[in-house]
mmCIF file of the C-alpha atoms, coordinates in Angstrom:
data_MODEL
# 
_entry.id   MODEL 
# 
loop_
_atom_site.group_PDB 
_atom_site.id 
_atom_site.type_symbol 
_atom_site.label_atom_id 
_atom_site.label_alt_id 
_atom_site.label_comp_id 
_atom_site.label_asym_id 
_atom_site.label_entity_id 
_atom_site.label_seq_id 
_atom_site.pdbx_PDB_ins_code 
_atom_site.Cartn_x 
_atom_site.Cartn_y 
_atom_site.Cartn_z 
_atom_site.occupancy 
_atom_site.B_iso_or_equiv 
_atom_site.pdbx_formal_charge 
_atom_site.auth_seq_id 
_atom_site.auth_comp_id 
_atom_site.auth_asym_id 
_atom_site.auth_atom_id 
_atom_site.pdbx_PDB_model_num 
ATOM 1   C CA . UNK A 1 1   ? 2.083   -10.116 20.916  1.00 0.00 ? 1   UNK A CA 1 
ATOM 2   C CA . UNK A 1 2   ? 1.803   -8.001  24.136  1.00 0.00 ? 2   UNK A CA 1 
ATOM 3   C CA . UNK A 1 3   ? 1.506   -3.903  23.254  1.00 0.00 ? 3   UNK A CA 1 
ATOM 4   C CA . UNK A 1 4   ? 5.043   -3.834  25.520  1.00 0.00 ? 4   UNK A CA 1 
ATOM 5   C CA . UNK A 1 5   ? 6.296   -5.747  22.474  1.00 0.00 ? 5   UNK A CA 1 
ATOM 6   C CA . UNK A 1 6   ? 6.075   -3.765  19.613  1.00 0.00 ? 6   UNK A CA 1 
ATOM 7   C CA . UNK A 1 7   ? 9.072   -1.356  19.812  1.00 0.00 ? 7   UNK A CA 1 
ATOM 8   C CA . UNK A 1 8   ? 11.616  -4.366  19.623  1.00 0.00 ? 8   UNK A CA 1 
ATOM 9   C CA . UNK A 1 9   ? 8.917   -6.313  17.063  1.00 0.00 ? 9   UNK A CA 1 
ATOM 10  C CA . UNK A 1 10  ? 9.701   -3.188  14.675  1.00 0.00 ? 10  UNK A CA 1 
ATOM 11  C CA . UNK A 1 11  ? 13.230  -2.688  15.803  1.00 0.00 ? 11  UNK A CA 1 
ATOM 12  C CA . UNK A 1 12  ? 14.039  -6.840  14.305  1.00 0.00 ? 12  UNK A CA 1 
ATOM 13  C CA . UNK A 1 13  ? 11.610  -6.342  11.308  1.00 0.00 ? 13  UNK A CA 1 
ATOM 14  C CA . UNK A 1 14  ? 13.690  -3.297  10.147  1.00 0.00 ? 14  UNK A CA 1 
ATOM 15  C CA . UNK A 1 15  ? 17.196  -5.117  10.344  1.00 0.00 ? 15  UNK A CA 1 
ATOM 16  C CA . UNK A 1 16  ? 15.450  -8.087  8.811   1.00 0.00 ? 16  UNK A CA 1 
ATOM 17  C CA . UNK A 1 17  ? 13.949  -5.736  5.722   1.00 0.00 ? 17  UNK A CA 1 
ATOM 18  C CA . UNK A 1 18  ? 17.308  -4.578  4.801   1.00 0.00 ? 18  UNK A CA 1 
ATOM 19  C CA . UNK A 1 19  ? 18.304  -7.296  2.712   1.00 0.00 ? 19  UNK A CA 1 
ATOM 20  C CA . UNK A 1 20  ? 14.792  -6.679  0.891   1.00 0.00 ? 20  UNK A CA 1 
ATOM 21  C CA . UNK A 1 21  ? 13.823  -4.394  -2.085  1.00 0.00 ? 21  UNK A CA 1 
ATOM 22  C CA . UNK A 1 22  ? 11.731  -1.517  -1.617  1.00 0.00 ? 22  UNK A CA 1 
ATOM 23  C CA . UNK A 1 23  ? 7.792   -1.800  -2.716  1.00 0.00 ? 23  UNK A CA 1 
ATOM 24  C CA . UNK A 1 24  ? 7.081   -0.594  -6.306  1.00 0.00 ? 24  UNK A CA 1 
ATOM 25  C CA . UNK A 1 25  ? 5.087   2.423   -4.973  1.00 0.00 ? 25  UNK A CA 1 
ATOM 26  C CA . UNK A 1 26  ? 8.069   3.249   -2.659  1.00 0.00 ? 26  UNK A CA 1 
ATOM 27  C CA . UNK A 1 27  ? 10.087  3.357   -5.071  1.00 0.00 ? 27  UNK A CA 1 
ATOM 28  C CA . UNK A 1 28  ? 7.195   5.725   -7.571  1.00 0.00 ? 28  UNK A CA 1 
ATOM 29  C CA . UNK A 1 29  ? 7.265   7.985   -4.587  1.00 0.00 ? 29  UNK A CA 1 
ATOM 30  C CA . UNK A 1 30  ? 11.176  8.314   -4.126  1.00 0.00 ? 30  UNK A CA 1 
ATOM 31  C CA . UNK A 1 31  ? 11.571  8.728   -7.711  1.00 0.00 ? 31  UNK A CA 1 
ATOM 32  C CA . UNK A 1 32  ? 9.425   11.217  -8.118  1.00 0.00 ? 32  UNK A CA 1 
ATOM 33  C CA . UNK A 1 33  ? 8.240   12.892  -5.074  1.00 0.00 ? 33  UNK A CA 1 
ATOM 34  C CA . UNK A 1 34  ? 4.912   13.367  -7.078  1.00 0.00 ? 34  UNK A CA 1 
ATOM 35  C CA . UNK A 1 35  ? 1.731   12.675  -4.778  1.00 0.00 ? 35  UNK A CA 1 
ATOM 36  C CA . UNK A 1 36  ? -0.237  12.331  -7.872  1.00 0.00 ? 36  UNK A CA 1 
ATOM 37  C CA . UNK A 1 37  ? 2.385   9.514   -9.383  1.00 0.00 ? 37  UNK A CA 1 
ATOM 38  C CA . UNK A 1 38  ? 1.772   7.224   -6.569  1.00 0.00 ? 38  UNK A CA 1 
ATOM 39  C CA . UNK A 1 39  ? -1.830  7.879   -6.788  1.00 0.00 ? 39  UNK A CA 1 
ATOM 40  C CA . UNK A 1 40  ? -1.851  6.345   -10.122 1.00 0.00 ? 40  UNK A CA 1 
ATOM 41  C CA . UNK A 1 41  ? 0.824   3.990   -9.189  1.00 0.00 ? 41  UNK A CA 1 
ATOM 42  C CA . UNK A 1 42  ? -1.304  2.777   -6.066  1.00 0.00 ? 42  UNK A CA 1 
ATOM 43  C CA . UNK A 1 43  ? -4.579  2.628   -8.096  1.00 0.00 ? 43  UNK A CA 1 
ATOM 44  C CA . UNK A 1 44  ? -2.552  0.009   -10.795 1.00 0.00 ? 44  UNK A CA 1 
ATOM 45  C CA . UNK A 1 45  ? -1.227  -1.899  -7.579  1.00 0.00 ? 45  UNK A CA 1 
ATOM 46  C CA . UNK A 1 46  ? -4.323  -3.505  -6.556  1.00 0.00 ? 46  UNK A CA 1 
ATOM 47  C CA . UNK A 1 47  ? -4.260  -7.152  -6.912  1.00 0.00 ? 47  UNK A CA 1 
ATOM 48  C CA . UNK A 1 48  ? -1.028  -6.742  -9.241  1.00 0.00 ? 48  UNK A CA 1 
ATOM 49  C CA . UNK A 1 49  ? 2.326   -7.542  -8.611  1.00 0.00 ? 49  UNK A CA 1 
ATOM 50  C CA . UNK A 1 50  ? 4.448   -5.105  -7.783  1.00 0.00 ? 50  UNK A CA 1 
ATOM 51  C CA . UNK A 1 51  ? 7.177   -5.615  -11.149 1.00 0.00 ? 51  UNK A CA 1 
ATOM 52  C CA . UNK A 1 52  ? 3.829   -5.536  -12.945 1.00 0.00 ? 52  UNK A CA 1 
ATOM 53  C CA . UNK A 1 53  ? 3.270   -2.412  -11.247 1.00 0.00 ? 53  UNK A CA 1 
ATOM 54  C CA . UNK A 1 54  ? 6.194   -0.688  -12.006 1.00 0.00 ? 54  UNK A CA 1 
ATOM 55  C CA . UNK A 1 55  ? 6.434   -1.568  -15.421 1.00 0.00 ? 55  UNK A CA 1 
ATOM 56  C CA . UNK A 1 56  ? 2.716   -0.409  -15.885 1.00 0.00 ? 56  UNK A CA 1 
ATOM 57  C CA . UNK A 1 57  ? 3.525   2.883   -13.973 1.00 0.00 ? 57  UNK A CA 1 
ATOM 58  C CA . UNK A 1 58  ? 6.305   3.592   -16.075 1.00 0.00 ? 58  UNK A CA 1 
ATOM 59  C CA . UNK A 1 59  ? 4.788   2.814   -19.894 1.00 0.00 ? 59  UNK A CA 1 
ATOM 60  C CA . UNK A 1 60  ? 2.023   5.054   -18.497 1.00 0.00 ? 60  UNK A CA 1 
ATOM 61  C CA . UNK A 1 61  ? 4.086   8.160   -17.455 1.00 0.00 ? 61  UNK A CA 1 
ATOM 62  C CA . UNK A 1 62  ? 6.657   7.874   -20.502 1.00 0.00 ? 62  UNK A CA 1 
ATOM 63  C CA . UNK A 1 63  ? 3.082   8.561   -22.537 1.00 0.00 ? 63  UNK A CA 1 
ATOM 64  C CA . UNK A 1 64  ? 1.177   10.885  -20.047 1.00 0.00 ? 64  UNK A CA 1 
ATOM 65  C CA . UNK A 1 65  ? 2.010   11.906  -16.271 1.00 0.00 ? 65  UNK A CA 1 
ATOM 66  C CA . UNK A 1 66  ? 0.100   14.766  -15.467 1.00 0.00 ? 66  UNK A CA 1 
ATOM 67  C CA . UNK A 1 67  ? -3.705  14.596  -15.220 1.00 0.00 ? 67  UNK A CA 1 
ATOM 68  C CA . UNK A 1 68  ? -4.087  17.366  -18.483 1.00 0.00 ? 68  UNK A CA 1 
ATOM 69  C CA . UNK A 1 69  ? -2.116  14.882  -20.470 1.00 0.00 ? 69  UNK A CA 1 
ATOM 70  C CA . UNK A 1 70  ? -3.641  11.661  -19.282 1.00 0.00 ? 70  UNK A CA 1 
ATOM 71  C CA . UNK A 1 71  ? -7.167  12.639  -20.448 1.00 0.00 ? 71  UNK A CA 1 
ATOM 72  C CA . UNK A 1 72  ? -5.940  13.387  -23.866 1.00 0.00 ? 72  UNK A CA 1 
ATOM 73  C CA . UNK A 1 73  ? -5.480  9.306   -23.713 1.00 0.00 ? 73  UNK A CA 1 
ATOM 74  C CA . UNK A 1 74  ? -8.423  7.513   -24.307 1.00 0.00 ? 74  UNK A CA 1 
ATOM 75  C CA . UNK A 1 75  ? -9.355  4.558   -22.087 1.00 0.00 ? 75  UNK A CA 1 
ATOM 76  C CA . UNK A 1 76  ? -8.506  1.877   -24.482 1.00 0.00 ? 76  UNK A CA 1 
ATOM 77  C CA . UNK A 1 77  ? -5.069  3.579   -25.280 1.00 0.00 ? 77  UNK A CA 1 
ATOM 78  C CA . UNK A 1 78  ? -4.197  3.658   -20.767 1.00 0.00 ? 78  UNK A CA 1 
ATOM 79  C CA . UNK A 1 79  ? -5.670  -0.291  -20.560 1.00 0.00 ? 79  UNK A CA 1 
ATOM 80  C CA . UNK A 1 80  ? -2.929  -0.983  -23.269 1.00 0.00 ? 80  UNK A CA 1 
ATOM 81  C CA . UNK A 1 81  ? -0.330  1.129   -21.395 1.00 0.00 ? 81  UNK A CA 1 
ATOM 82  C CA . UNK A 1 82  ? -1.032  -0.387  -17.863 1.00 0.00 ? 82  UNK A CA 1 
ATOM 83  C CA . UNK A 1 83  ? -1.610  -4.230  -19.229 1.00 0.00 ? 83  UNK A CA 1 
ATOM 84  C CA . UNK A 1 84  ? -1.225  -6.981  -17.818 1.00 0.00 ? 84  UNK A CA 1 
ATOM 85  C CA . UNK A 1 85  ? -2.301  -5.319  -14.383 1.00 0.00 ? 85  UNK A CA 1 
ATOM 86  C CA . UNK A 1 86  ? -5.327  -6.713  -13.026 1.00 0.00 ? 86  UNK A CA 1 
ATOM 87  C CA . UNK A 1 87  ? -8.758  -5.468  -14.238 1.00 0.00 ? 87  UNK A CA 1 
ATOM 88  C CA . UNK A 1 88  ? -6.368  -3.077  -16.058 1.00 0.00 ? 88  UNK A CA 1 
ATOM 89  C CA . UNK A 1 89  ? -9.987  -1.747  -17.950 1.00 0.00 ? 89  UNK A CA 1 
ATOM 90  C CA . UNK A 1 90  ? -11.504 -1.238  -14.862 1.00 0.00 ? 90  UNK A CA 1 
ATOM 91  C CA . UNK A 1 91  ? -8.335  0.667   -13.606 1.00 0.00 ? 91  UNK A CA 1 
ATOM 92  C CA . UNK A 1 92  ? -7.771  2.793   -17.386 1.00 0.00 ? 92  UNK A CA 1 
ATOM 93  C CA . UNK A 1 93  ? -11.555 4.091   -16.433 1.00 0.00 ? 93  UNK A CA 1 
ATOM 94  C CA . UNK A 1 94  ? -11.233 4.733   -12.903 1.00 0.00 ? 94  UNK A CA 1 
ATOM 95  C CA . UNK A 1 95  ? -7.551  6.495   -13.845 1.00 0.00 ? 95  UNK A CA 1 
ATOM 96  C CA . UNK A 1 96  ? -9.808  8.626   -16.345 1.00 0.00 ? 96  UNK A CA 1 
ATOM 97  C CA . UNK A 1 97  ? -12.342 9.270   -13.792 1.00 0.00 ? 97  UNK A CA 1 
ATOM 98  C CA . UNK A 1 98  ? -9.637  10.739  -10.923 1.00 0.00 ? 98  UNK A CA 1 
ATOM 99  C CA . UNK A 1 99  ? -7.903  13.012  -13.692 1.00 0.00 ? 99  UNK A CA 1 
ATOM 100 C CA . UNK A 1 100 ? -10.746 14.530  -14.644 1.00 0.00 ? 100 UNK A CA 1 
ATOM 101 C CA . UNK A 1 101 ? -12.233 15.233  -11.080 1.00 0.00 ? 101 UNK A CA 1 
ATOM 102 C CA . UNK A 1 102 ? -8.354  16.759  -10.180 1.00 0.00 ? 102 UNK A CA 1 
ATOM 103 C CA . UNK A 1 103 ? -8.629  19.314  -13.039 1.00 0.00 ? 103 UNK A CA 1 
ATOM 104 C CA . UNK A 1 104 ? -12.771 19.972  -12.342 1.00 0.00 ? 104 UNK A CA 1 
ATOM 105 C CA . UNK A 1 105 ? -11.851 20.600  -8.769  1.00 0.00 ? 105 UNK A CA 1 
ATOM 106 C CA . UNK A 1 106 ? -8.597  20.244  -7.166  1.00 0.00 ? 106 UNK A CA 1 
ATOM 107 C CA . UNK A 1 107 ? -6.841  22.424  -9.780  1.00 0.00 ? 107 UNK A CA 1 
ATOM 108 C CA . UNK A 1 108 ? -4.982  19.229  -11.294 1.00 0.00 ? 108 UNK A CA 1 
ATOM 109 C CA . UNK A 1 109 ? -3.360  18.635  -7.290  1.00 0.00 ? 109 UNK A CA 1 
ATOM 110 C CA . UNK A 1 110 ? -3.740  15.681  -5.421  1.00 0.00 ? 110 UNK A CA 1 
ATOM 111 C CA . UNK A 1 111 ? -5.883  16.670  -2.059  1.00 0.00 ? 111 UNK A CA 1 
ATOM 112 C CA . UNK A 1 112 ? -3.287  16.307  1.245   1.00 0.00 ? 112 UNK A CA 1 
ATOM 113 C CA . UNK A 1 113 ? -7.100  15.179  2.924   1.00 0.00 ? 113 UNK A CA 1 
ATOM 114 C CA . UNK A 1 114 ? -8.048  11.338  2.980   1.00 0.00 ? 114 UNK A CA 1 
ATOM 115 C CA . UNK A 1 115 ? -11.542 12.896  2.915   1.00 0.00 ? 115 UNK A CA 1 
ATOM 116 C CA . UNK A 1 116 ? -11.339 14.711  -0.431  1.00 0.00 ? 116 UNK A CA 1 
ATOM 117 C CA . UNK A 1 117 ? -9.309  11.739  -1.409  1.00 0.00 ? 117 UNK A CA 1 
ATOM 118 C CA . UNK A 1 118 ? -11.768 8.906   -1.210  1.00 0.00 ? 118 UNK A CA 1 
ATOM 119 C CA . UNK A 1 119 ? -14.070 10.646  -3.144  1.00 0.00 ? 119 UNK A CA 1 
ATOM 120 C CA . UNK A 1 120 ? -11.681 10.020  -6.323  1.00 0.00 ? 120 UNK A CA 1 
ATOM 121 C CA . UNK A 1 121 ? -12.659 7.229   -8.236  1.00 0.00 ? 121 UNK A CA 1 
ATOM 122 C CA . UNK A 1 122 ? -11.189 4.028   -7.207  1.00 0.00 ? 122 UNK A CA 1 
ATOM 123 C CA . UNK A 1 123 ? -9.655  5.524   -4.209  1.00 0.00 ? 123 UNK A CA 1 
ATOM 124 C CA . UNK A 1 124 ? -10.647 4.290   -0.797  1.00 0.00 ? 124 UNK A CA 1 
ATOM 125 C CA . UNK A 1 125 ? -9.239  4.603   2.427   1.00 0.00 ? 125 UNK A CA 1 
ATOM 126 C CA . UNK A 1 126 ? -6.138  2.009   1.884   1.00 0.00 ? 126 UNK A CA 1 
ATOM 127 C CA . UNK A 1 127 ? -4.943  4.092   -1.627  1.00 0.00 ? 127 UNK A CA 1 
ATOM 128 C CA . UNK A 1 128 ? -5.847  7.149   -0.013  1.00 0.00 ? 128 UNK A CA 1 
ATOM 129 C CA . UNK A 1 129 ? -3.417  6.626   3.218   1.00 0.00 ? 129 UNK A CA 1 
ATOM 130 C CA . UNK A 1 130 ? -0.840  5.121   0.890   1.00 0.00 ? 130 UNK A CA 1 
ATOM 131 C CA . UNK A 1 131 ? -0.873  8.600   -0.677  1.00 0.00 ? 131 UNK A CA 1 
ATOM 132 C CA . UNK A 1 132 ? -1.118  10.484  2.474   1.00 0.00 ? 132 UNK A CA 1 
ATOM 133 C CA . UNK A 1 133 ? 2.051   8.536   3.666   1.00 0.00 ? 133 UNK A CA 1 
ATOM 134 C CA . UNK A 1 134 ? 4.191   8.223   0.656   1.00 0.00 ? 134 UNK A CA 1 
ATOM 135 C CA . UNK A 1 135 ? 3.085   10.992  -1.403  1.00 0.00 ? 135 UNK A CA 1 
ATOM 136 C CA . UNK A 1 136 ? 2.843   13.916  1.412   1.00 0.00 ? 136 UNK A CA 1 
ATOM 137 C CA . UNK A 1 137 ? 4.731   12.453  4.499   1.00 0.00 ? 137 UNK A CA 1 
ATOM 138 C CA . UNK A 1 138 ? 1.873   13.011  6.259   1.00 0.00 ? 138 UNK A CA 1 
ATOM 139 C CA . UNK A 1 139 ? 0.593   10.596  9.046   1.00 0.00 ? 139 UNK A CA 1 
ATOM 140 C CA . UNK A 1 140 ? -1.778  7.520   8.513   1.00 0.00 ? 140 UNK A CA 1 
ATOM 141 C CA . UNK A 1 141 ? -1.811  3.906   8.708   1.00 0.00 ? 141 UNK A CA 1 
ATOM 142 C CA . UNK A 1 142 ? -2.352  1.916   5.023   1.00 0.00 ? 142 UNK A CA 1 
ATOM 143 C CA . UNK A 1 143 ? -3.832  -1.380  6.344   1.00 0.00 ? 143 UNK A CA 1 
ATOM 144 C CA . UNK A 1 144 ? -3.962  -3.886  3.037   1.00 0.00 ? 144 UNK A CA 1 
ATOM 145 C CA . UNK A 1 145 ? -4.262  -7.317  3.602   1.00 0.00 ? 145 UNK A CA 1 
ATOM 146 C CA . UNK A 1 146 ? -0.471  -8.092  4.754   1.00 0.00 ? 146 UNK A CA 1 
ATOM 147 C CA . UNK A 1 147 ? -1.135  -5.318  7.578   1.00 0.00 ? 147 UNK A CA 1 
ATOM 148 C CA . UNK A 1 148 ? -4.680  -7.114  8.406   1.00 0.00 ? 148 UNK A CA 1 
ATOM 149 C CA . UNK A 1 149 ? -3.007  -10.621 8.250   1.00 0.00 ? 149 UNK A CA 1 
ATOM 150 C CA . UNK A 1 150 ? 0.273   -10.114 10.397  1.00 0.00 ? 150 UNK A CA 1 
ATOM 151 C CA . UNK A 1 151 ? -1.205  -7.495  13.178  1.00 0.00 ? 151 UNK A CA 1 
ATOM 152 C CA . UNK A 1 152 ? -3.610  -10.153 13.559  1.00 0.00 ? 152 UNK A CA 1 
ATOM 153 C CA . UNK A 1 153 ? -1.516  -13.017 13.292  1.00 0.00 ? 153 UNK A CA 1 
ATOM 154 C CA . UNK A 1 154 ? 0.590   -11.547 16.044  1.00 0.00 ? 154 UNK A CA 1 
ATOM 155 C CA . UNK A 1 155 ? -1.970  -11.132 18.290  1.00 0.00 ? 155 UNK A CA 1 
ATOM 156 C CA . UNK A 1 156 ? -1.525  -7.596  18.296  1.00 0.00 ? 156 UNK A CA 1 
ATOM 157 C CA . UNK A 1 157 ? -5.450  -6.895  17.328  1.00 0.00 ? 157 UNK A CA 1 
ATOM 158 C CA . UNK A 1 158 ? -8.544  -8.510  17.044  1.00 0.00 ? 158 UNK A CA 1 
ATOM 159 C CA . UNK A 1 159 ? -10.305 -7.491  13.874  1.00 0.00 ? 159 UNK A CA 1 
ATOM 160 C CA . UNK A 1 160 ? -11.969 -8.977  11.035  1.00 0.00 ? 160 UNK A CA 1 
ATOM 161 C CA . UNK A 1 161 ? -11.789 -6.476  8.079   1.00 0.00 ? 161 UNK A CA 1 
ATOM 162 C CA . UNK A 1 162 ? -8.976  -3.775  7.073   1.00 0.00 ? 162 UNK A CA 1 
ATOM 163 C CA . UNK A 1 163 ? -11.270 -1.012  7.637   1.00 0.00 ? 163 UNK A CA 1 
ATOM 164 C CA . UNK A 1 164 ? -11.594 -2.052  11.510  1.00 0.00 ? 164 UNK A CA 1 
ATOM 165 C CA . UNK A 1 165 ? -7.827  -2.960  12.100  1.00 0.00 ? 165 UNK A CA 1 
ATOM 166 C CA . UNK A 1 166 ? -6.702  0.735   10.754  1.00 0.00 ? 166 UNK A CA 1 
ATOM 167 C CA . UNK A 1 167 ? -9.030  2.155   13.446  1.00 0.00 ? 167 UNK A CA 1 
ATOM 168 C CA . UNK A 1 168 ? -7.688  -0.521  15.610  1.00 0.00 ? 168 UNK A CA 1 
ATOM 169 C CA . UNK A 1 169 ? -4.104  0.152   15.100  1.00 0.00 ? 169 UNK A CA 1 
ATOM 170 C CA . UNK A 1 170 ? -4.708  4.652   15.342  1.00 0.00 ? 170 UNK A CA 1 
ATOM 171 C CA . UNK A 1 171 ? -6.022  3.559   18.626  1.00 0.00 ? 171 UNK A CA 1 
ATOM 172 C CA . UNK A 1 172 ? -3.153  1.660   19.751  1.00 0.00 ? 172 UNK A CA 1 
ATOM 173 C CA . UNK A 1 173 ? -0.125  1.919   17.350  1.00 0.00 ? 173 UNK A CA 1 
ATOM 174 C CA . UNK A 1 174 ? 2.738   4.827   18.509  1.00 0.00 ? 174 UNK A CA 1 
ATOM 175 C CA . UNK A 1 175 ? 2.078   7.147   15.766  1.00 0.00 ? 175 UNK A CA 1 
ATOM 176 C CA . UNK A 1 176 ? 5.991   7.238   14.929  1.00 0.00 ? 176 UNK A CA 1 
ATOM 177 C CA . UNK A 1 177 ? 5.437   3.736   13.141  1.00 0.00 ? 177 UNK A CA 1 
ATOM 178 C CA . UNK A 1 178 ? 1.954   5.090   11.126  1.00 0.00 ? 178 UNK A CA 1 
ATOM 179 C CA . UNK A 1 179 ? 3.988   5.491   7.898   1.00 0.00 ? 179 UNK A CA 1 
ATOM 180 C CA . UNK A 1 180 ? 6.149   3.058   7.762   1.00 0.00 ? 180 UNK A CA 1 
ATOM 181 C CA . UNK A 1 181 ? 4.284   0.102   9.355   1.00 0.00 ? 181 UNK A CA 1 
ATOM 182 C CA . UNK A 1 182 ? 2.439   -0.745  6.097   1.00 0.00 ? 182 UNK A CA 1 
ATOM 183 C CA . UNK A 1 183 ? 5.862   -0.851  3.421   1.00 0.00 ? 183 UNK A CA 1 
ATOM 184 C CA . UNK A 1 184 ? 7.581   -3.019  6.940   1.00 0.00 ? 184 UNK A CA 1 
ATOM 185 C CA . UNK A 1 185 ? 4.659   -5.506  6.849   1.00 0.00 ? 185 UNK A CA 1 
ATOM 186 C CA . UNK A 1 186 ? 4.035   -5.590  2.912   1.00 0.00 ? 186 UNK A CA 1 
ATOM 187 C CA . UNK A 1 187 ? 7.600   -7.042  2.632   1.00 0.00 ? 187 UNK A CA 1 
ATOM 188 C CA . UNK A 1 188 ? 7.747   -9.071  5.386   1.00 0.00 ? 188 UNK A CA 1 
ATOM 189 C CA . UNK A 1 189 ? 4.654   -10.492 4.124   1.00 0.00 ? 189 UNK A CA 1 
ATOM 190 C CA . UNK A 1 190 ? 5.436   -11.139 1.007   1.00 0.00 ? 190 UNK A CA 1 
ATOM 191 C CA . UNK A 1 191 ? 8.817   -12.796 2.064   1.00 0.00 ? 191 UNK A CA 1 
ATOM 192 C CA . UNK A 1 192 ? 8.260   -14.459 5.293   1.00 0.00 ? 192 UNK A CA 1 
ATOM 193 C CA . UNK A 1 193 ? 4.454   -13.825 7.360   1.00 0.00 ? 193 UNK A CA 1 
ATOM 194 C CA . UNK A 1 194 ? 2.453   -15.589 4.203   1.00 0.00 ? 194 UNK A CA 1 
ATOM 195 C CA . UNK A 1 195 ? -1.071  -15.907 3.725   1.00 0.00 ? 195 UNK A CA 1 
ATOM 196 C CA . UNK A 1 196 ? -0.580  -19.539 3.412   1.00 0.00 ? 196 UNK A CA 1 
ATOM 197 C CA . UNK A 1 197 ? 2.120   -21.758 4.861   1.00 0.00 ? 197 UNK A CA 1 
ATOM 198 C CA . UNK A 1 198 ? 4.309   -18.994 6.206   1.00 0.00 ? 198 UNK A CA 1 
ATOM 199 C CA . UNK A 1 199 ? 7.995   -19.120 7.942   1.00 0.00 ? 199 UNK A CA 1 
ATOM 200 C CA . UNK A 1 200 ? 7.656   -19.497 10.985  1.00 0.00 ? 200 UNK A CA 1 
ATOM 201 C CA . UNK A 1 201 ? 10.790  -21.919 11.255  1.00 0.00 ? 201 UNK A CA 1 
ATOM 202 C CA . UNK A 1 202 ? 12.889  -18.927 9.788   1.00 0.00 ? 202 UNK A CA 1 
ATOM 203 C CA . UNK A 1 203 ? 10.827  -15.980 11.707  1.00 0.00 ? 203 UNK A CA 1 
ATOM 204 C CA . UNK A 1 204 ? 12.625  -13.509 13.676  1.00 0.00 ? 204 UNK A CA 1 
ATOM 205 C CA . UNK A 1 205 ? 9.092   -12.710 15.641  1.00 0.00 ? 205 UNK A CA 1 
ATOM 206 C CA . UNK A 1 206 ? 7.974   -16.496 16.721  1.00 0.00 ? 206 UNK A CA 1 
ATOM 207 C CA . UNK A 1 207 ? 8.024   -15.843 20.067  1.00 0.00 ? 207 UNK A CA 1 
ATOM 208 C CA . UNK A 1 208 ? 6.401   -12.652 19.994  1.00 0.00 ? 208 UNK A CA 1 
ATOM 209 C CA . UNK A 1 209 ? 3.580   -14.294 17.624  1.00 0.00 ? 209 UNK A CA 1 
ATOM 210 C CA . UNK A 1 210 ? 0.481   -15.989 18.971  1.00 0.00 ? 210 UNK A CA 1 
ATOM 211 C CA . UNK A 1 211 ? 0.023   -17.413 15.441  1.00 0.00 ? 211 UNK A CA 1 
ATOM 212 C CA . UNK A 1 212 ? -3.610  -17.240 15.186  1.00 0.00 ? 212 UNK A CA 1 
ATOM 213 C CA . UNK A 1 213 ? -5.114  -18.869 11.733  1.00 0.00 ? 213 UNK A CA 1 
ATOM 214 C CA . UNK A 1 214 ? -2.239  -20.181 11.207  1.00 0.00 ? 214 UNK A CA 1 
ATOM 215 C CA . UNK A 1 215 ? -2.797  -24.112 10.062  1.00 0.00 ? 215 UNK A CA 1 
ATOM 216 C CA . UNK A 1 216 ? 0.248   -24.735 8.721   1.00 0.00 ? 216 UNK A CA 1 
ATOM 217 C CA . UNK A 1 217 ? 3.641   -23.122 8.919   1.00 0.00 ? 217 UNK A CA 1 
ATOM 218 C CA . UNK A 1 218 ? 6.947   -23.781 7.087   1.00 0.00 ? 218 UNK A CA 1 
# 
């Protein structure tokens, strides 16, 4: 995919992503407008799917969804809530962990700074850009493996880890498609651009796409 490209690449993937349901923390974040919501939302979203996701978010919350009354759960009591998430243990701790540093020193409010963010447990820099995004409106670019796979599929960038194609993409992406790039490419991903044996027969972007890694398409 040529830069020159990327305008009408966007323009076809949002008519394409109408007939698609929002992401679970999309929805967290409309439904609540709570920056700390889809910080616990995106911290039960990793490696989970997103109705396990919601359903987790939302046993969690009916109990406890500030960070005062979260830590009168104990971590036992928020792995039961948030199960069958993946490493849902690991998670309850880590959700423990990022209440109590909020009330110690952010005065129970989500920082609007990814670096005050990523110093919350469990938070790097994909959660905290989701939350910068979602939860304040405020510009960054979540790159999680969907984002990796497809701008690199495309041809768009040349990167091998997340971490390098979110610097890749600030350098290069107009900033008017940094918040909504990642929730565009998550669905598409999960509906058409696969990891493994995507669409390509069905595609909308096949002649933008250089396909690279791509063995074997459907």
């Amino acid at each position: 995919m040529q830069d020159k490209d990327i305008d009408k690449a966007i323009r076809i993937l949002n008519k394409e992503l109408e007939i698609f349901e929002e992401t679970t923390v999309e929805k967290i974040a409309s439904e609540s407008r709570s920056p700390f919501k889809v910080l616990i939302s995106t911290l039960i979203s990793a490696r989970t799917k997103d109705e396990v996701t919601y359903r987790a978010s939302r046993n969690l919350y009916q109990r406890a969804d500030t960070p005062e009354k979260i830590l009168e759960l104990s971590e036992k009591e928020i792995a039961d809530l948030i199960y069958p998430a993946g490493f849902y243990k690991t998670k309850a701790k880590n959700i423990l962990l990022c209440c109590q540093r909020l009330i110690e020193v952010y005065n129970s409010e989500v920082p609007a700074d990814m670096e005050e963010m990523v110093t919350l447990a469990g938070v790097g820099r994909k959660t905290a850009n989701l939350v910068m995004t979602l939860g304040f409106a405020l510009p960054g670019i979540c790159v999680d493996t969907h984002v990796h796979r497809i701008c690199n599929r495309w041809g768009y960038i040349q990167t091998k880890t997340p971490e390098k194609t979110e610097w890749a993409l600030r350098e290069k992406l107009p900033k008017k498609y940094w918040i909504p790039i990642n929730s565009i490419l998550v669905s598409y991903g999960q509906k058409v651009c696969k990891p493994i044996s995507p669409h390509c027969s069905t595609c909308k972007l096949a002649n933008f796409c250089e396909k690279n890694d791509v063995d074997k398409s459907r």
